Amino acid sequence: MGCSLQLLGIVCLVIFYFHKSPALKKHEKNYPGITMIKCCVNAYDNEEENFDVFFRQDYPGPRQLIFTVPNESAPVVPVIQSYLKKYPDADAQMLVSTTRKALWRKVDAIHDGMQCAKHPIVLLSDSDSVVNEDYFSQNVACLEDADTSLVTIPQYDFRMNSFGSALKLGNTCDLATFVMISWAFSKSPGFGWGHSMAFWKDDFDSFGEHTWSYLNDFLADDIAIPKLFTMHGLKVRFANIHCPVQYSDKTVNDVIQQKRRWAWCQKIALPNKWLYLLATMVYPQVPATLALLFSGFSSWSWVLWFSCAGVRILVSVVHELLFQKSLKTNLKYFWTILLWDLGQAYFVLETFLSDTIDFDGKRYRVVNRYFLERVPQ
């Protein structure tokens, strides 16, 4: 069953790749304005180079760039200031976010950025996202479709250059299969990715003040915001727009901490926790390893094990050839996919048995499935 899902995922991935975003409509007068809110803190994801393209977008309409920081001592501040000096004519600013109501500073930053947004389209962008010069145009073109209210881009990592960062090859396999199947068979998926979400501001504002009380305690903003749109009957769209995230020089601990958060996101995206536990078995390497152990390492179980490994590696190869036009990462680190898959058993079981999660040295309890409350220490 797991291998069948992987192969179906490859088919959906290929279809998604050729499912290009529509061309930007020609406007006789003004193109809709777009405000980008980029939430920033650190400067270890090549921000000193990746930020430049946001000032050079080829979008013909009005553009506003808001770079939010939690305080003026944040490491990314000098990078932002250097770009504001480099492009003095750009409608761009650095905004120090002072709101302190949400569990996550990013939600507070989005709140403060929204108060300064001038234009009808808002685009939320993480500081590690990497885009081309047509990024704004492609997002606006998707939103110009009458039935689309929010556009998000399936996230994959690139520029992986270490063992720790290469572990995310397995995560890209998950994107290429499970996410692509969801895209193909769901009219409006109720989840998205925080590194890139564009939406009509009027739609977002129509949710009322309930929006912020909902977001402030939600486990993850990249699930909460699309969920708000689908709850109100508005369509969320996955778009094939170039927007990977920089993932270089990461340690194994960096990956583990991120994986713990993602495991919870996967858990709340499924209807119940028992289905989440069962989902472990659709990672082919997990049941194949159990077969290997319980058969006493028989020859047929080894054939099965390596066949399952080959299927997952094939998924990764297809994704890298299509989206990165290279096999550089796979040729060096393909074996990390097997470690990622076998690690699912641990992370899924840990998340299944727990109702708490640790972030930045603080412990939270998950309540009512989606929300967090601080655990006193």
PDB file of C-alpha atoms in Angstrom, residues 101-356:
ATOM      1  CA  LYS A 101      -0.382  38.603  22.557  1.00  0.00           C
ATOM      2  CA  ALA A 102       0.321  35.430  20.583  1.00  0.00           C
ATOM      3  CA  LEU A 103       2.284  32.386  21.647  1.00  0.00           C
ATOM      4  CA  TRP A 104       4.425  32.818  18.546  1.00  0.00           C
ATOM      5  CA  ARG A 105       6.167  36.097  17.765  1.00  0.00           C
ATOM      6  CA  LYS A 106       5.519  35.480  14.069  1.00  0.00           C
ATOM      7  CA  VAL A 107       1.751  35.778  14.580  1.00  0.00           C
ATOM      8  CA  ASP A 108       2.262  39.081  16.416  1.00  0.00           C
ATOM      9  CA  ALA A 109       4.480  40.248  13.560  1.00  0.00           C
ATOM     10  CA  ILE A 110       1.821  39.351  10.987  1.00  0.00           C
ATOM     11  CA  HIS A 111      -0.760  41.244  13.069  1.00  0.00           C
ATOM     12  CA  ASP A 112       1.371  44.391  13.183  1.00  0.00           C
ATOM     13  CA  GLY A 113       2.274  44.107   9.510  1.00  0.00           C
ATOM     14  CA  MET A 114      -1.391  43.821   8.541  1.00  0.00           C
ATOM     15  CA  GLN A 115      -2.106  47.156  10.237  1.00  0.00           C
ATOM     16  CA  CYS A 116       0.341  48.812   7.830  1.00  0.00           C
ATOM     17  CA  ALA A 117      -0.682  46.968   4.667  1.00  0.00           C
ATOM     18  CA  LYS A 118      -1.829  49.402   1.951  1.00  0.00           C
ATOM     19  CA  HIS A 119      -2.882  47.102  -0.839  1.00  0.00           C
ATOM     20  CA  PRO A 120      -5.718  44.637  -1.571  1.00  0.00           C
ATOM     21  CA  ILE A 121      -3.378  41.626  -1.822  1.00  0.00           C
ATOM     22  CA  VAL A 122      -1.201  40.546   1.096  1.00  0.00           C
ATOM     23  CA  LEU A 123       1.665  38.089   0.710  1.00  0.00           C
ATOM     24  CA  LEU A 124       3.227  36.498   3.802  1.00  0.00           C
ATOM     25  CA  SER A 125       6.831  35.466   3.254  1.00  0.00           C
ATOM     26  CA  ASP A 126       9.356  33.820   5.557  1.00  0.00           C
ATOM     27  CA  SER A 127      12.905  35.122   5.644  1.00  0.00           C
ATOM     28  CA  ASP A 128      14.344  31.841   4.312  1.00  0.00           C
ATOM     29  CA  SER A 129      12.262  31.774   1.111  1.00  0.00           C
ATOM     30  CA  VAL A 130      14.035  32.048  -2.244  1.00  0.00           C
ATOM     31  CA  VAL A 131      12.119  33.345  -5.271  1.00  0.00           C
ATOM     32  CA  ASN A 132      12.437  34.526  -8.858  1.00  0.00           C
ATOM     33  CA  GLU A 133      11.594  37.983 -10.199  1.00  0.00           C
ATOM     34  CA  ASP A 134       8.140  36.858 -11.366  1.00  0.00           C
ATOM     35  CA  TYR A 135       7.116  35.692  -7.877  1.00  0.00           C
ATOM     36  CA  PHE A 136       4.658  38.546  -7.218  1.00  0.00           C
ATOM     37  CA  SER A 137       3.169  38.330 -10.708  1.00  0.00           C
ATOM     38  CA  GLN A 138       2.520  34.602 -10.437  1.00  0.00           C
ATOM     39  CA  ASN A 139       0.830  34.918  -7.049  1.00  0.00           C
ATOM     40  CA  VAL A 140      -1.405  37.746  -8.255  1.00  0.00           C
ATOM     41  CA  ALA A 141      -2.283  35.798 -11.424  1.00  0.00           C
ATOM     42  CA  CYS A 142      -3.483  32.865  -9.279  1.00  0.00           C
ATOM     43  CA  LEU A 143      -5.566  35.162  -7.083  1.00  0.00           C
ATOM     44  CA  GLU A 144      -7.197  36.742 -10.131  1.00  0.00           C
ATOM     45  CA  ASP A 145      -9.023  33.460 -10.674  1.00  0.00           C
ATOM     46  CA  ALA A 146     -12.522  34.210  -9.394  1.00  0.00           C
ATOM     47  CA  ASP A 147     -12.738  31.218  -7.049  1.00  0.00           C
ATOM     48  CA  THR A 148      -9.320  31.567  -5.364  1.00  0.00           C
ATOM     49  CA  SER A 149      -8.896  33.450  -2.087  1.00  0.00           C
ATOM     50  CA  LEU A 150      -5.548  32.144  -0.831  1.00  0.00           C
ATOM     51  CA  VAL A 151      -2.515  30.839  -2.692  1.00  0.00           C
ATOM     52  CA  THR A 152       0.182  28.798  -0.975  1.00  0.00           C
ATOM     53  CA  ILE A 153       3.208  26.966  -2.346  1.00  0.00           C
ATOM     54  CA  PRO A 154       4.235  23.443  -1.307  1.00  0.00           C
ATOM     55  CA  GLN A 155       7.517  23.847   0.533  1.00  0.00           C
ATOM     56  CA  TYR A 156      10.692  22.040  -0.378  1.00  0.00           C
ATOM     57  CA  ASP A 157      14.245  22.617   0.759  1.00  0.00           C
ATOM     58  CA  PHE A 158      17.302  23.254  -1.364  1.00  0.00           C
ATOM     59  CA  ARG A 159      21.011  24.105  -1.140  1.00  0.00           C
ATOM     60  CA  MET A 160      21.376  21.268   1.373  1.00  0.00           C
ATOM     61  CA  ASN A 161      25.077  20.879   2.044  1.00  0.00           C
ATOM     62  CA  SER A 162      25.492  18.774   5.199  1.00  0.00           C
ATOM     63  CA  PHE A 163      24.286  15.505   6.665  1.00  0.00           C
ATOM     64  CA  GLY A 164      21.847  17.326   8.952  1.00  0.00           C
ATOM     65  CA  SER A 165      20.291  19.432   6.217  1.00  0.00           C
ATOM     66  CA  ALA A 166      20.216  16.483   3.784  1.00  0.00           C
ATOM     67  CA  LEU A 167      17.920  14.579   6.128  1.00  0.00           C
ATOM     68  CA  LYS A 168      15.199  16.814   4.722  1.00  0.00           C
ATOM     69  CA  LEU A 169      15.382  14.885   1.448  1.00  0.00           C
ATOM     70  CA  GLY A 170      12.917  12.527   3.086  1.00  0.00           C
ATOM     71  CA  ASN A 171      10.629  15.443   3.852  1.00  0.00           C
ATOM     72  CA  THR A 172      10.723  16.414   0.182  1.00  0.00           C
ATOM     73  CA  CYS A 173       9.628  12.858  -0.632  1.00  0.00           C
ATOM     74  CA  ASP A 174       6.614  13.369   1.654  1.00  0.00           C
ATOM     75  CA  LEU A 175       5.818  16.586  -0.195  1.00  0.00           C
ATOM     76  CA  ALA A 176       6.143  14.816  -3.517  1.00  0.00           C
ATOM     77  CA  THR A 177       3.714  12.067  -2.570  1.00  0.00           C
ATOM     78  CA  PHE A 178       1.259  12.694   0.259  1.00  0.00           C
ATOM     79  CA  VAL A 179       0.913  16.438  -0.424  1.00  0.00           C
ATOM     80  CA  MET A 180       0.603  15.965  -4.172  1.00  0.00           C
ATOM     81  CA  ILE A 181      -2.118  13.349  -3.683  1.00  0.00           C
ATOM     82  CA  SER A 182      -3.959  15.802  -1.445  1.00  0.00           C
ATOM     83  CA  TRP A 183      -3.603  18.480  -4.126  1.00  0.00           C
ATOM     84  CA  ALA A 184      -4.957  16.184  -6.828  1.00  0.00           C
ATOM     85  CA  PHE A 185      -7.988  14.930  -4.913  1.00  0.00           C
ATOM     86  CA  SER A 186      -9.018  17.921  -2.772  1.00  0.00           C
ATOM     87  CA  LYS A 187     -10.835  20.984  -4.106  1.00  0.00           C
ATOM     88  CA  SER A 188      -9.602  23.199  -1.276  1.00  0.00           C
ATOM     89  CA  PRO A 189      -6.992  21.713   1.105  1.00  0.00           C
ATOM     90  CA  GLY A 190      -7.275  23.099   4.621  1.00  0.00           C
ATOM     91  CA  PHE A 191      -3.557  23.591   5.169  1.00  0.00           C
ATOM     92  CA  GLY A 192      -0.653  25.487   3.682  1.00  0.00           C
ATOM     93  CA  TRP A 193       2.931  26.607   4.174  1.00  0.00           C
ATOM     94  CA  GLY A 194       3.954  29.706   6.074  1.00  0.00           C
ATOM     95  CA  HIS A 195       6.934  30.481   3.853  1.00  0.00           C
ATOM     96  CA  SER A 196       4.516  31.726   1.172  1.00  0.00           C
ATOM     97  CA  MET A 197       0.824  32.582   1.480  1.00  0.00           C
ATOM     98  CA  ALA A 198      -0.906  35.242  -0.620  1.00  0.00           C
ATOM     99  CA  PHE A 199      -4.533  36.254  -0.124  1.00  0.00           C
ATOM    100  CA  TRP A 200      -7.102  38.964  -0.661  1.00  0.00           C
ATOM    101  CA  LYS A 201      -6.978  41.305   2.325  1.00  0.00           C
ATOM    102  CA  ASP A 202     -10.724  41.963   2.231  1.00  0.00           C
ATOM    103  CA  ASP A 203     -11.400  38.238   2.636  1.00  0.00           C
ATOM    104  CA  PHE A 204      -9.048  38.051   5.606  1.00  0.00           C
ATOM    105  CA  ASP A 205     -10.528  41.180   7.218  1.00  0.00           C
ATOM    106  CA  SER A 206     -14.052  39.803   6.791  1.00  0.00           C
ATOM    107  CA  PHE A 207     -13.300  37.111   9.389  1.00  0.00           C
ATOM    108  CA  GLY A 208     -13.436  39.825  12.081  1.00  0.00           C
ATOM    109  CA  GLU A 209     -11.651  40.098  15.411  1.00  0.00           C
ATOM    110  CA  HIS A 210     -12.139  36.375  15.951  1.00  0.00           C
ATOM    111  CA  THR A 211      -9.218  35.953  13.556  1.00  0.00           C
ATOM    112  CA  TRP A 212      -6.555  37.009  16.015  1.00  0.00           C
ATOM    113  CA  SER A 213      -7.945  35.173  19.027  1.00  0.00           C
ATOM    114  CA  TYR A 214      -7.963  32.089  16.787  1.00  0.00           C
ATOM    115  CA  LEU A 215      -4.408  32.584  15.518  1.00  0.00           C
ATOM    116  CA  ASN A 216      -2.838  33.639  18.801  1.00  0.00           C
ATOM    117  CA  ASP A 217      -3.076  30.212  20.425  1.00  0.00           C
ATOM    118  CA  PHE A 218      -3.041  27.981  17.347  1.00  0.00           C
ATOM    119  CA  LEU A 219      -0.300  25.378  17.096  1.00  0.00           C
ATOM    120  CA  ALA A 220       0.929  26.571  13.688  1.00  0.00           C
ATOM    121  CA  ASP A 221       0.117  29.676  11.642  1.00  0.00           C
ATOM    122  CA  ASP A 222       0.685  27.849   8.347  1.00  0.00           C
ATOM    123  CA  ILE A 223      -2.232  25.565   9.183  1.00  0.00           C
ATOM    124  CA  ALA A 224      -4.379  28.148  10.975  1.00  0.00           C
ATOM    125  CA  ILE A 225      -4.584  30.751   8.200  1.00  0.00           C
ATOM    126  CA  PRO A 226      -5.635  28.383   5.378  1.00  0.00           C
ATOM    127  CA  LYS A 227      -8.033  26.691   7.797  1.00  0.00           C
ATOM    128  CA  LEU A 228      -9.703  30.043   8.466  1.00  0.00           C
ATOM    129  CA  PHE A 229     -10.281  30.489   4.745  1.00  0.00           C
ATOM    130  CA  THR A 230     -11.757  27.020   4.241  1.00  0.00           C
ATOM    131  CA  MET A 231     -13.920  27.408   7.374  1.00  0.00           C
ATOM    132  CA  HIS A 232     -15.493  30.461   5.719  1.00  0.00           C
ATOM    133  CA  GLY A 233     -16.090  28.651   2.435  1.00  0.00           C
ATOM    134  CA  LEU A 234     -13.185  30.250   0.577  1.00  0.00           C
ATOM    135  CA  LYS A 235     -10.842  28.335  -1.699  1.00  0.00           C
ATOM    136  CA  VAL A 236      -7.214  27.586  -0.894  1.00  0.00           C
ATOM    137  CA  ARG A 237      -5.017  26.842  -3.901  1.00  0.00           C
ATOM    138  CA  PHE A 238      -1.640  25.099  -4.148  1.00  0.00           C
ATOM    139  CA  ALA A 239       0.461  26.784  -6.846  1.00  0.00           C
ATOM    140  CA  ASN A 240       3.512  25.653  -8.769  1.00  0.00           C
ATOM    141  CA  ILE A 241       5.593  28.779  -8.208  1.00  0.00           C
ATOM    142  CA  HIS A 242       9.333  28.723  -7.574  1.00  0.00           C
ATOM    143  CA  CYS A 243       9.731  29.333  -3.844  1.00  0.00           C
ATOM    144  CA  PRO A 244      11.963  26.804  -2.077  1.00  0.00           C
ATOM    145  CA  VAL A 245      13.497  27.556   1.306  1.00  0.00           C
ATOM    146  CA  GLN A 246      17.179  27.881   2.068  1.00  0.00           C
ATOM    147  CA  TYR A 247      18.259  24.872   4.105  1.00  0.00           C
ATOM    148  CA  SER A 248      22.029  24.950   4.404  1.00  0.00           C
ATOM    149  CA  ASP A 249      24.404  24.183   7.282  1.00  0.00           C
ATOM    150  CA  LYS A 250      21.711  22.671   9.511  1.00  0.00           C
ATOM    151  CA  THR A 251      22.572  20.299  12.334  1.00  0.00           C
ATOM    152  CA  VAL A 252      20.810  17.046  13.154  1.00  0.00           C
ATOM    153  CA  ASN A 253      19.321  18.761  16.227  1.00  0.00           C
ATOM    154  CA  ASP A 254      17.902  21.550  14.026  1.00  0.00           C
ATOM    155  CA  VAL A 255      16.126  18.942  11.921  1.00  0.00           C
ATOM    156  CA  ILE A 256      14.836  17.016  14.946  1.00  0.00           C
ATOM    157  CA  GLN A 257      13.328  20.098  16.562  1.00  0.00           C
ATOM    158  CA  GLN A 258      11.642  21.118  13.327  1.00  0.00           C
ATOM    159  CA  LYS A 259      10.413  17.574  12.750  1.00  0.00           C
ATOM    160  CA  ARG A 260       8.743  17.535  16.181  1.00  0.00           C
ATOM    161  CA  ARG A 261       6.711  20.585  15.212  1.00  0.00           C
ATOM    162  CA  TRP A 262       5.847  19.146  11.820  1.00  0.00           C
ATOM    163  CA  ALA A 263       4.761  15.852  13.387  1.00  0.00           C
ATOM    164  CA  TRP A 264       2.134  17.769  15.360  1.00  0.00           C
ATOM    165  CA  CYS A 265       1.049  19.619  12.207  1.00  0.00           C
ATOM    166  CA  GLN A 266       0.563  16.285  10.459  1.00  0.00           C
ATOM    167  CA  LYS A 267      -1.360  14.923  13.434  1.00  0.00           C
ATOM    168  CA  ILE A 268      -3.890  17.754  13.516  1.00  0.00           C
ATOM    169  CA  ALA A 269      -4.281  17.644   9.717  1.00  0.00           C
ATOM    170  CA  LEU A 270      -5.724  14.114   9.955  1.00  0.00           C
ATOM    171  CA  PRO A 271      -9.255  13.365  11.217  1.00  0.00           C
ATOM    172  CA  ASN A 272      -8.136  11.500  14.371  1.00  0.00           C
ATOM    173  CA  LYS A 273      -4.993  10.369  16.148  1.00  0.00           C
ATOM    174  CA  TRP A 274      -5.573   6.674  15.374  1.00  0.00           C
ATOM    175  CA  LEU A 275      -5.446   7.361  11.658  1.00  0.00           C
ATOM    176  CA  TYR A 276      -2.289   9.359  12.312  1.00  0.00           C
ATOM    177  CA  LEU A 277      -0.719   6.358  14.067  1.00  0.00           C
ATOM    178  CA  LEU A 278      -1.724   4.039  11.226  1.00  0.00           C
ATOM    179  CA  ALA A 279      -0.216   6.447   8.695  1.00  0.00           C
ATOM    180  CA  THR A 280       3.248   5.389   9.883  1.00  0.00           C
ATOM    181  CA  MET A 281       2.782   2.147   8.013  1.00  0.00           C
ATOM    182  CA  VAL A 282       2.374   3.855   4.639  1.00  0.00           C
ATOM    183  CA  TYR A 283       6.044   4.820   4.795  1.00  0.00           C
ATOM    184  CA  PRO A 284       7.182   1.696   2.898  1.00  0.00           C
ATOM    185  CA  GLN A 285      10.457   1.389   4.781  1.00  0.00           C
ATOM    186  CA  VAL A 286       8.712   0.918   8.124  1.00  0.00           C
ATOM    187  CA  PRO A 287       6.706  -2.251   7.331  1.00  0.00           C
ATOM    188  CA  ALA A 288       9.588  -3.494   5.159  1.00  0.00           C
ATOM    189  CA  THR A 289      11.911  -3.234   8.150  1.00  0.00           C
ATOM    190  CA  LEU A 290       9.402  -5.070  10.352  1.00  0.00           C
ATOM    191  CA  ALA A 291       9.245  -7.825   7.732  1.00  0.00           C
ATOM    192  CA  LEU A 292      13.034  -7.988   7.734  1.00  0.00           C
ATOM    193  CA  LEU A 293      13.168  -8.368  11.518  1.00  0.00           C
ATOM    194  CA  PHE A 294      10.326 -10.838  11.939  1.00  0.00           C
ATOM    195  CA  SER A 295      11.433 -13.046   9.043  1.00  0.00           C
ATOM    196  CA  GLY A 296      14.886 -13.480  10.524  1.00  0.00           C
ATOM    197  CA  PHE A 297      16.514 -11.458   7.752  1.00  0.00           C
ATOM    198  CA  SER A 298      15.404 -13.875   5.056  1.00  0.00           C
ATOM    199  CA  SER A 299      16.402 -13.299   1.445  1.00  0.00           C
ATOM    200  CA  TRP A 300      12.896 -12.296   0.311  1.00  0.00           C
ATOM    201  CA  SER A 301      12.659  -9.680   3.077  1.00  0.00           C
ATOM    202  CA  TRP A 302      15.950  -8.131   1.949  1.00  0.00           C
ATOM    203  CA  VAL A 303      14.598  -7.906  -1.617  1.00  0.00           C
ATOM    204  CA  LEU A 304      11.461  -6.259  -0.246  1.00  0.00           C
ATOM    205  CA  TRP A 305      13.474  -3.849   1.898  1.00  0.00           C
ATOM    206  CA  PHE A 306      15.705  -2.666  -0.942  1.00  0.00           C
ATOM    207  CA  SER A 307      12.742  -2.454  -3.326  1.00  0.00           C
ATOM    208  CA  CYS A 308      10.913  -0.122  -0.930  1.00  0.00           C
ATOM    209  CA  ALA A 309      14.058   1.939  -0.527  1.00  0.00           C
ATOM    210  CA  GLY A 310      14.322   2.181  -4.302  1.00  0.00           C
ATOM    211  CA  VAL A 311      10.749   3.454  -4.610  1.00  0.00           C
ATOM    212  CA  ARG A 312      11.337   6.283  -2.119  1.00  0.00           C
ATOM    213  CA  ILE A 313      14.647   7.235  -3.714  1.00  0.00           C
ATOM    214  CA  LEU A 314      12.889   7.286  -7.096  1.00  0.00           C
ATOM    215  CA  VAL A 315      10.367   9.777  -5.693  1.00  0.00           C
ATOM    216  CA  SER A 316      13.202  12.045  -4.558  1.00  0.00           C
ATOM    217  CA  VAL A 317      15.025  11.731  -7.893  1.00  0.00           C
ATOM    218  CA  VAL A 318      11.913  12.693  -9.880  1.00  0.00           C
ATOM    219  CA  HIS A 319      11.313  15.719  -7.642  1.00  0.00           C
ATOM    220  CA  GLU A 320      14.899  16.930  -7.876  1.00  0.00           C
ATOM    221  CA  LEU A 321      15.027  16.493 -11.655  1.00  0.00           C
ATOM    222  CA  LEU A 322      11.772  18.407 -12.147  1.00  0.00           C
ATOM    223  CA  PHE A 323      12.112  21.206  -9.645  1.00  0.00           C
ATOM    224  CA  GLN A 324      15.857  21.664  -9.176  1.00  0.00           C
ATOM    225  CA  LYS A 325      17.107  20.454 -12.562  1.00  0.00           C
ATOM    226  CA  SER A 326      19.916  18.565 -10.874  1.00  0.00           C
ATOM    227  CA  LEU A 327      20.745  15.337  -9.065  1.00  0.00           C
ATOM    228  CA  LYS A 328      23.600  16.819  -7.071  1.00  0.00           C
ATOM    229  CA  THR A 329      21.966  16.388  -3.657  1.00  0.00           C
ATOM    230  CA  ASN A 330      20.541  12.933  -4.359  1.00  0.00           C
ATOM    231  CA  LEU A 331      23.792  11.530  -5.649  1.00  0.00           C
ATOM    232  CA  LYS A 332      25.515  12.447  -2.408  1.00  0.00           C
ATOM    233  CA  TYR A 333      22.812  12.009   0.223  1.00  0.00           C
ATOM    234  CA  PHE A 334      20.135   9.622  -1.156  1.00  0.00           C
ATOM    235  CA  TRP A 335      20.715   7.228   1.760  1.00  0.00           C
ATOM    236  CA  THR A 336      19.444   9.806   4.272  1.00  0.00           C
ATOM    237  CA  ILE A 337      15.917   9.220   2.929  1.00  0.00           C
ATOM    238  CA  LEU A 338      15.940   5.787   4.567  1.00  0.00           C
ATOM    239  CA  LEU A 339      16.957   7.295   7.917  1.00  0.00           C
ATOM    240  CA  TRP A 340      14.155   9.849   7.635  1.00  0.00           C
ATOM    241  CA  ASP A 341      11.569   7.175   6.898  1.00  0.00           C
ATOM    242  CA  LEU A 342      12.646   4.883   9.743  1.00  0.00           C
ATOM    243  CA  GLY A 343      12.619   7.894  12.067  1.00  0.00           C
ATOM    244  CA  GLN A 344       8.911   8.356  11.354  1.00  0.00           C
ATOM    245  CA  ALA A 345       8.120   5.450  13.667  1.00  0.00           C
ATOM    246  CA  TYR A 346       9.714   7.292  16.587  1.00  0.00           C
ATOM    247  CA  PHE A 347       8.314  10.761  15.892  1.00  0.00           C
ATOM    248  CA  VAL A 348       4.795   9.547  15.150  1.00  0.00           C
ATOM    249  CA  LEU A 349       4.703   7.387  18.279  1.00  0.00           C
ATOM    250  CA  GLU A 350       6.118  10.218  20.404  1.00  0.00           C
ATOM    251  CA  THR A 351       3.488  12.640  19.099  1.00  0.00           C
ATOM    252  CA  PHE A 352       0.680  10.078  19.357  1.00  0.00           C
ATOM    253  CA  LEU A 353       1.381   9.401  23.054  1.00  0.00           C
ATOM    254  CA  SER A 354       1.938  13.013  24.101  1.00  0.00           C
ATOM    255  CA  ASP A 355      -0.291  16.031  24.602  1.00  0.00           C
ATOM    256  CA  THR A 356       2.608  18.437  25.161  1.00  0.00           C
TER     257      THR A 356
END
